[in-house]
């Protein structure tokens, strides 16, 4: 890894916004969505990750998310997850905003109050009719179970599907972190930044005289805005970069 320059060195001691995507968990063996061999290369997301798809074929959607839960449970946090968790545990303010629905940030011991899941939680079940939700492990269920509360809905994975709104509480947490203080360093790790709110958060956080660092083996829509780019895997760069 090329040694971080002086600007990054001092920014590393400052207030930090960390935005992560599927590429971070790629080093733990989990498939990304759009990269080579990505999930959306082999599956049509409109048949698996929309409320309409769930109504159309609940068994297909349920089985696919059961498979993803098994894959995520088998995976382990990698050195990049651990480095982020160590940095987020330091007194200096830091917020980890992840698009990932796996629980590898938590298993790496990222402090709960410094972690935001913007696309939900793979291991949460929620009713598609009422407000009910739980984190029960429902192994071996062929079909999505009926909601134990309203008995009218079906339990679905607690993730944000295409066409669905983000949780307003999540939006507020990220907006508050960006608004309430200068972000000295914005780290963008393993994401194509496919969603406008990711680009918006990264650029707004950078606008407070912050340094934007991208870690991704491939070019993305954000690359041109980045001050420093590491065209490498997250697990190769972060342990050393965040130990500075
Ligand atoms: N380290 C760092 N980056 C990596 C690595 C790695 N080891 N391996 C792959 N990448 C990069 C790829 O080059 C790609 O740019 O990670 C990125 C993964 O991009 P996507 O698959 O688009 O994943 P992400 O950006 O997280 O997708 C956002 O889209 O499908 C929805 O809800 C889903 O949360 C997901 C969202």
mmCIF file of C-alpha atoms and ligand atoms in Angstrom:
data_model
loop_
_atom_site.group_PDB
_atom_site.id
_atom_site.type_symbol
_atom_site.label_atom_id
_atom_site.label_comp_id
_atom_site.label_asym_id
_atom_site.label_seq_id
_atom_site.Cartn_x
_atom_site.Cartn_y
_atom_site.Cartn_z
ATOM 1 C CA UNK A 1 0.000 0.000 0.000
ATOM 2 C CA UNK A 2 1.392 3.421 -0.905
ATOM 3 C CA UNK A 3 2.009 5.309 2.372
ATOM 4 C CA UNK A 4 -0.718 7.890 3.023
ATOM 5 C CA UNK A 5 0.389 11.461 2.321
ATOM 6 C CA UNK A 6 0.504 14.154 5.025
ATOM 7 C CA UNK A 7 -3.072 15.344 4.369
ATOM 8 C CA UNK A 8 -4.459 11.821 4.827
ATOM 9 C CA UNK A 9 -2.189 11.193 7.822
ATOM 10 C CA UNK A 10 -3.627 14.195 9.685
ATOM 11 C CA UNK A 11 -7.175 13.510 8.492
ATOM 12 C CA UNK A 12 -6.857 9.969 9.914
ATOM 13 C CA UNK A 13 -6.603 11.544 13.383
ATOM 14 C CA UNK A 14 -9.802 13.511 12.809
ATOM 15 C CA UNK A 15 -13.551 12.958 12.601
ATOM 16 C CA UNK A 16 -14.399 10.228 10.121
ATOM 17 C CA UNK A 17 -17.319 9.096 7.957
ATOM 18 C CA UNK A 18 -16.885 5.551 6.633
ATOM 19 C CA UNK A 19 -19.238 4.374 3.853
ATOM 20 C CA UNK A 20 -19.048 0.659 3.002
ATOM 21 C CA UNK A 21 -20.495 -1.593 0.317
ATOM 22 C CA UNK A 22 -20.476 -5.216 -0.826
ATOM 23 C CA UNK A 23 -16.806 -5.038 -1.842
ATOM 24 C CA UNK A 24 -15.855 -4.871 1.848
ATOM 25 C CA UNK A 25 -17.422 -8.292 2.432
ATOM 26 C CA UNK A 26 -15.954 -9.717 -0.777
ATOM 27 C CA UNK A 27 -12.753 -10.461 1.122
ATOM 28 C CA UNK A 28 -14.930 -12.567 3.483
ATOM 29 C CA UNK A 29 -16.119 -14.633 0.524
ATOM 30 C CA UNK A 30 -19.503 -12.935 -0.005
ATOM 31 C CA UNK A 31 -20.519 -12.082 -3.559
ATOM 32 C CA UNK A 32 -20.916 -8.445 -4.556
ATOM 33 C CA UNK A 33 -23.920 -7.346 -6.644
ATOM 34 C CA UNK A 34 -22.569 -5.683 -9.754
ATOM 35 C CA UNK A 35 -18.890 -6.725 -9.843
ATOM 36 C CA UNK A 36 -17.574 -9.775 -11.704
ATOM 37 C CA UNK A 37 -19.651 -12.816 -10.622
ATOM 38 C CA UNK A 38 -21.952 -10.421 -8.776
ATOM 39 C CA UNK A 39 -25.442 -11.514 -7.651
ATOM 40 C CA UNK A 40 -27.195 -9.211 -10.096
ATOM 41 C CA UNK A 41 -25.126 -10.691 -12.942
ATOM 42 C CA UNK A 42 -26.749 -14.071 -12.324
ATOM 43 C CA UNK A 43 -30.142 -13.051 -10.997
ATOM 44 C CA UNK A 44 -32.672 -10.431 -12.035
ATOM 45 C CA UNK A 45 -33.106 -8.222 -8.942
ATOM 46 C CA UNK A 46 -36.663 -7.463 -10.064
ATOM 47 C CA UNK A 47 -37.493 -11.139 -9.460
ATOM 48 C CA UNK A 48 -35.909 -11.317 -6.036
ATOM 49 C CA UNK A 49 -35.519 -7.923 -4.345
ATOM 50 C CA UNK A 50 -38.813 -6.062 -4.806
ATOM 51 C CA UNK A 51 -42.098 -6.146 -2.844
ATOM 52 C CA UNK A 52 -43.831 -7.167 -6.088
ATOM 53 C CA UNK A 53 -41.520 -10.175 -6.507
ATOM 54 C CA UNK A 54 -42.365 -11.269 -2.944
ATOM 55 C CA UNK A 55 -46.103 -11.104 -3.650
ATOM 56 C CA UNK A 56 -45.613 -12.870 -7.003
ATOM 57 C CA UNK A 57 -43.466 -15.743 -5.643
ATOM 58 C CA UNK A 58 -42.858 -15.630 -1.853
ATOM 59 C CA UNK A 59 -41.217 -19.074 -1.872
ATOM 60 C CA UNK A 60 -38.577 -18.059 -4.477
ATOM 61 C CA UNK A 61 -37.707 -14.856 -2.617
ATOM 62 C CA UNK A 62 -37.698 -16.532 0.801
ATOM 63 C CA UNK A 63 -35.473 -19.389 -0.394
ATOM 64 C CA UNK A 64 -32.998 -16.940 -1.955
ATOM 65 C CA UNK A 65 -32.679 -14.907 1.233
ATOM 66 C CA UNK A 66 -32.376 -18.107 3.265
ATOM 67 C CA UNK A 67 -29.403 -18.999 1.046
ATOM 68 C CA UNK A 68 -27.909 -15.509 1.559
ATOM 69 C CA UNK A 69 -28.352 -15.859 5.357
ATOM 70 C CA UNK A 70 -26.505 -19.188 5.291
ATOM 71 C CA UNK A 71 -23.694 -17.680 3.217
ATOM 72 C CA UNK A 72 -23.371 -14.665 5.553
ATOM 73 C CA UNK A 73 -23.432 -16.909 8.635
ATOM 74 C CA UNK A 74 -20.563 -18.993 7.222
ATOM 75 C CA UNK A 75 -18.488 -15.870 6.472
ATOM 76 C CA UNK A 76 -16.105 -14.243 8.970
ATOM 77 C CA UNK A 77 -15.202 -10.555 9.369
ATOM 78 C CA UNK A 78 -11.968 -9.868 7.435
ATOM 79 C CA UNK A 79 -9.003 -7.650 8.406
ATOM 80 C CA UNK A 80 -10.760 -4.632 6.844
ATOM 81 C CA UNK A 81 -13.863 -5.088 9.051
ATOM 82 C CA UNK A 82 -11.589 -5.444 12.096
ATOM 83 C CA UNK A 83 -9.573 -2.316 11.219
ATOM 84 C CA UNK A 84 -12.775 -0.262 10.824
ATOM 85 C CA UNK A 85 -14.121 -1.586 14.147
ATOM 86 C CA UNK A 86 -10.876 -0.639 15.937
ATOM 87 C CA UNK A 87 -10.978 2.886 14.479
ATOM 88 C CA UNK A 88 -14.696 3.292 15.288
ATOM 89 C CA UNK A 89 -13.994 2.298 18.895
ATOM 90 C CA UNK A 90 -11.589 5.165 19.442
ATOM 91 C CA UNK A 91 -12.864 8.305 21.212
ATOM 92 C CA UNK A 92 -12.552 10.491 18.121
ATOM 93 C CA UNK A 93 -15.944 10.662 16.425
ATOM 94 C CA UNK A 94 -16.645 8.210 13.614
ATOM 95 C CA UNK A 95 -19.781 6.927 11.884
ATOM 96 C CA UNK A 96 -19.829 3.722 9.822
ATOM 97 C CA UNK A 97 -22.604 3.832 7.220
ATOM 98 C CA UNK A 98 -23.009 0.434 5.544
ATOM 99 C CA UNK A 99 -25.113 -0.670 2.607
ATOM 100 C CA UNK A 100 -24.354 -4.278 3.562
ATOM 101 C CA UNK A 101 -27.124 -6.328 5.137
ATOM 102 C CA UNK A 102 -24.714 -8.950 6.532
ATOM 103 C CA UNK A 103 -23.656 -8.682 10.193
ATOM 104 C CA UNK A 104 -19.887 -8.679 9.656
ATOM 105 C CA UNK A 105 -19.421 -5.133 11.001
ATOM 106 C CA UNK A 106 -21.179 -6.183 14.224
ATOM 107 C CA UNK A 107 -19.199 -9.428 14.446
ATOM 108 C CA UNK A 108 -16.016 -7.383 14.042
ATOM 109 C CA UNK A 109 -17.221 -5.483 17.142
ATOM 110 C CA UNK A 110 -17.985 -2.148 15.506
ATOM 111 C CA UNK A 111 -19.665 -0.136 18.287
ATOM 112 C CA UNK A 112 -23.449 -0.351 17.820
ATOM 113 C CA UNK A 113 -23.911 3.400 18.325
ATOM 114 C CA UNK A 114 -21.416 4.136 15.522
ATOM 115 C CA UNK A 115 -22.944 1.855 12.889
ATOM 116 C CA UNK A 116 -25.867 2.528 10.536
ATOM 117 C CA UNK A 117 -27.348 -0.112 8.192
ATOM 118 C CA UNK A 118 -28.992 1.899 5.395
ATOM 119 C CA UNK A 119 -30.322 -1.158 3.505
ATOM 120 C CA UNK A 120 -31.547 -3.079 6.504
ATOM 121 C CA UNK A 121 -30.595 -6.346 8.150
ATOM 122 C CA UNK A 122 -30.532 -9.777 6.460
ATOM 123 C CA UNK A 123 -31.169 -11.521 9.798
ATOM 124 C CA UNK A 124 -34.249 -9.499 10.685
ATOM 125 C CA UNK A 125 -37.737 -10.711 9.725
ATOM 126 C CA UNK A 126 -40.554 -8.243 9.320
ATOM 127 C CA UNK A 127 -44.208 -8.516 8.414
ATOM 128 C CA UNK A 128 -45.240 -7.291 4.968
ATOM 129 C CA UNK A 129 -48.569 -6.178 6.453
ATOM 130 C CA UNK A 130 -48.087 -4.793 9.996
ATOM 131 C CA UNK A 131 -45.159 -3.250 11.941
ATOM 132 C CA UNK A 132 -44.087 -6.563 13.475
ATOM 133 C CA UNK A 133 -40.418 -7.557 13.252
ATOM 134 C CA UNK A 134 -38.023 -9.942 15.033
ATOM 135 C CA UNK A 135 -34.576 -11.514 14.674
ATOM 136 C CA UNK A 136 -35.715 -15.107 15.135
ATOM 137 C CA UNK A 137 -33.697 -17.739 13.270
ATOM 138 C CA UNK A 138 -36.373 -19.464 11.195
ATOM 139 C CA UNK A 139 -34.305 -22.308 9.773
ATOM 140 C CA UNK A 140 -35.830 -24.962 7.542
ATOM 141 C CA UNK A 141 -38.978 -22.961 6.805
ATOM 142 C CA UNK A 142 -39.948 -23.797 3.202
ATOM 143 C CA UNK A 143 -42.230 -20.820 2.931
ATOM 144 C CA UNK A 144 -42.232 -17.410 4.588
ATOM 145 C CA UNK A 145 -44.067 -17.897 7.866
ATOM 146 C CA UNK A 146 -47.297 -16.108 8.688
ATOM 147 C CA UNK A 147 -46.889 -13.022 10.866
ATOM 148 C CA UNK A 148 -47.321 -14.139 14.512
ATOM 149 C CA UNK A 149 -48.871 -10.756 15.389
ATOM 150 C CA UNK A 150 -51.405 -9.799 12.709
ATOM 151 C CA UNK A 151 -51.823 -13.330 11.243
ATOM 152 C CA UNK A 152 -52.609 -11.546 7.954
ATOM 153 C CA UNK A 153 -49.121 -10.801 6.589
ATOM 154 C CA UNK A 154 -46.082 -12.905 5.748
ATOM 155 C CA UNK A 155 -42.646 -12.455 7.275
ATOM 156 C CA UNK A 156 -40.107 -11.131 4.779
ATOM 157 C CA UNK A 157 -36.382 -10.329 5.139
ATOM 158 C CA UNK A 158 -35.808 -7.000 6.952
ATOM 159 C CA UNK A 159 -33.870 -5.525 4.013
ATOM 160 C CA UNK A 160 -34.727 -2.490 1.858
ATOM 161 C CA UNK A 161 -35.885 -3.676 -1.541
ATOM 162 C CA UNK A 162 -35.723 -1.810 -4.846
ATOM 163 C CA UNK A 163 -38.490 0.768 -4.996
ATOM 164 C CA UNK A 164 -38.737 1.003 -1.199
ATOM 165 C CA UNK A 165 -37.905 4.070 0.908
ATOM 166 C CA UNK A 166 -35.026 4.142 3.342
ATOM 167 C CA UNK A 167 -35.959 4.306 7.012
ATOM 168 C CA UNK A 168 -36.285 8.046 7.868
ATOM 169 C CA UNK A 169 -34.482 7.433 11.200
ATOM 170 C CA UNK A 170 -31.472 6.134 9.275
ATOM 171 C CA UNK A 171 -31.452 9.167 6.960
ATOM 172 C CA UNK A 172 -31.610 11.475 9.967
ATOM 173 C CA UNK A 173 -28.643 9.784 11.705
ATOM 174 C CA UNK A 174 -26.404 10.189 8.660
ATOM 175 C CA UNK A 175 -27.587 13.733 7.923
ATOM 176 C CA UNK A 176 -27.053 14.730 11.559
ATOM 177 C CA UNK A 177 -23.498 13.338 11.570
ATOM 178 C CA UNK A 178 -22.615 15.287 8.391
ATOM 179 C CA UNK A 179 -24.417 18.477 9.476
ATOM 180 C CA UNK A 180 -23.159 18.559 13.057
ATOM 181 C CA UNK A 181 -19.490 18.621 12.376
ATOM 182 C CA UNK A 182 -16.621 18.707 9.960
ATOM 183 C CA UNK A 183 -15.644 15.321 8.491
ATOM 184 C CA UNK A 184 -11.846 15.343 8.219
ATOM 185 C CA UNK A 185 -11.839 12.021 6.371
ATOM 186 C CA UNK A 186 -14.503 10.328 4.229
ATOM 187 C CA UNK A 187 -13.651 6.708 3.418
ATOM 188 C CA UNK A 188 -15.582 5.075 0.564
ATOM 189 C CA UNK A 189 -14.960 1.324 0.607
ATOM 190 C CA UNK A 190 -16.078 -1.337 -1.860
ATOM 191 C CA UNK A 191 -19.109 0.319 -3.408
ATOM 192 C CA UNK A 192 -20.163 1.323 -6.932
ATOM 193 C CA UNK A 193 -22.082 4.176 -5.231
ATOM 194 C CA UNK A 194 -25.053 3.182 -7.373
ATOM 195 C CA UNK A 195 -27.511 5.179 -5.228
ATOM 196 C CA UNK A 196 -27.662 9.008 -5.279
ATOM 197 C CA UNK A 197 -27.779 9.286 -1.475
ATOM 198 C CA UNK A 198 -24.348 7.601 -1.261
ATOM 199 C CA UNK A 199 -22.853 10.158 -3.652
ATOM 200 C CA UNK A 200 -24.684 12.949 -1.793
ATOM 201 C CA UNK A 201 -23.398 11.888 1.653
ATOM 202 C CA UNK A 202 -19.828 11.452 0.410
ATOM 203 C CA UNK A 203 -19.723 14.810 -1.384
ATOM 204 C CA UNK A 204 -21.489 16.741 1.394
ATOM 205 C CA UNK A 205 -19.144 15.269 4.025
ATOM 206 C CA UNK A 206 -16.133 16.097 1.852
ATOM 207 C CA UNK A 207 -17.398 19.663 1.358
ATOM 208 C CA UNK A 208 -16.478 20.514 4.948
ATOM 209 C CA UNK A 209 -12.780 20.593 3.812
ATOM 210 C CA UNK A 210 -12.664 16.831 4.261
ATOM 211 C CA UNK A 211 -10.480 14.388 2.351
ATOM 212 C CA UNK A 212 -12.321 11.778 0.291
ATOM 213 C CA UNK A 213 -10.481 8.451 -0.039
ATOM 214 C CA UNK A 214 -11.811 5.665 -2.271
ATOM 215 C CA UNK A 215 -10.741 2.033 -1.785
ATOM 216 C CA UNK A 216 -11.871 -0.088 -4.711
ATOM 217 C CA UNK A 217 -10.026 -2.214 -7.283
ATOM 218 C CA UNK A 218 -12.294 -0.668 -9.934
ATOM 219 C CA UNK A 219 -13.261 2.828 -11.083
ATOM 220 C CA UNK A 220 -16.607 4.154 -9.827
ATOM 221 C CA UNK A 221 -18.818 7.225 -10.326
ATOM 222 C CA UNK A 222 -17.120 8.803 -7.316
ATOM 223 C CA UNK A 223 -13.498 8.223 -8.373
ATOM 224 C CA UNK A 224 -13.123 11.638 -10.007
ATOM 225 C CA UNK A 225 -14.234 13.370 -6.798
ATOM 226 C CA UNK A 226 -11.807 11.406 -4.636
ATOM 227 C CA UNK A 227 -8.665 13.100 -3.325
ATOM 228 C CA UNK A 228 -6.873 9.775 -2.940
ATOM 229 C CA UNK A 229 -7.695 6.425 -4.584
ATOM 230 C CA UNK A 230 -6.444 2.969 -3.602
ATOM 231 C CA UNK A 231 -7.123 0.591 -6.543
ATOM 232 C CA UNK A 232 -6.754 -2.369 -4.212
ATOM 233 C CA UNK A 233 -8.833 -4.705 -2.075
ATOM 234 C CA UNK A 234 -10.103 -3.366 1.232
ATOM 235 C CA UNK A 235 -8.392 -6.106 3.295
ATOM 236 C CA UNK A 236 -5.052 -5.168 1.694
ATOM 237 C CA UNK A 237 -5.300 -1.430 2.477
ATOM 238 C CA UNK A 238 -7.350 -0.782 5.610
ATOM 239 C CA UNK A 239 -5.356 -2.602 8.334
ATOM 240 C CA UNK A 240 -2.290 -0.480 7.503
ATOM 241 C CA UNK A 241 -4.118 2.748 6.591
ATOM 242 C CA UNK A 242 -6.237 2.808 9.768
ATOM 243 C CA UNK A 243 -3.287 1.923 11.983
ATOM 244 C CA UNK A 244 -1.571 5.198 11.015
HETATM 245 N N1 LIG B 1 -12.271 -4.562 -1.793
HETATM 246 C C1 LIG B 1 -12.810 -3.359 -2.146
HETATM 247 N N2 LIG B 1 -13.736 -3.208 -3.139
HETATM 248 C C2 LIG B 1 -14.087 -4.315 -3.816
HETATM 249 C C3 LIG B 1 -13.551 -5.601 -3.534
HETATM 250 C C4 LIG B 1 -12.592 -5.687 -2.462
HETATM 251 N N3 LIG B 1 -12.060 -6.842 -2.128
HETATM 252 N N4 LIG B 1 -14.106 -6.515 -4.377
HETATM 253 C C5 LIG B 1 -14.976 -5.820 -5.177
HETATM 254 N N5 LIG B 1 -14.959 -4.502 -4.845
HETATM 255 C C6 LIG B 1 -15.759 -3.414 -5.418
HETATM 256 C C7 LIG B 1 -16.206 -3.629 -6.859
HETATM 257 O O1 LIG B 1 -15.213 -3.167 -7.751
HETATM 258 C C8 LIG B 1 -17.473 -2.780 -6.928
HETATM 259 O O2 LIG B 1 -17.150 -1.444 -7.289
HETATM 260 O O3 LIG B 1 -16.942 -3.343 -4.669
HETATM 261 C C9 LIG B 1 -17.976 -2.768 -5.471
HETATM 262 C C10 LIG B 1 -19.252 -3.563 -5.213
HETATM 263 O O4 LIG B 1 -20.293 -2.878 -5.849
HETATM 264 P P1 LIG B 1 -21.790 -3.443 -5.845
HETATM 265 O O5 LIG B 1 -21.768 -4.863 -6.159
HETATM 266 O O6 LIG B 1 -22.579 -2.529 -6.707
HETATM 267 O O7 LIG B 1 -22.225 -3.307 -4.322
HETATM 268 P P2 LIG B 1 -22.757 -2.023 -3.538
HETATM 269 O O8 LIG B 1 -22.152 -0.764 -4.057
HETATM 270 O O9 LIG B 1 -22.623 -2.286 -2.109
HETATM 271 O O10 LIG B 1 -24.321 -2.058 -3.936
HETATM 272 C C11 LIG B 1 -25.168 -1.188 -3.306
HETATM 273 O O11 LIG B 1 -27.087 -2.186 -4.281
HETATM 274 O O12 LIG B 1 -27.990 -4.109 -4.957
HETATM 275 C C12 LIG B 1 -28.081 -3.161 -4.009
HETATM 276 O O13 LIG B 1 -28.872 -3.325 -1.812
HETATM 277 C C13 LIG B 1 -27.820 -3.712 -2.619
HETATM 278 O O14 LIG B 1 -26.562 -2.701 -0.835
HETATM 279 C C14 LIG B 1 -26.537 -3.026 -2.197
HETATM 280 C C15 LIG B 1 -26.507 -1.795 -3.054
#
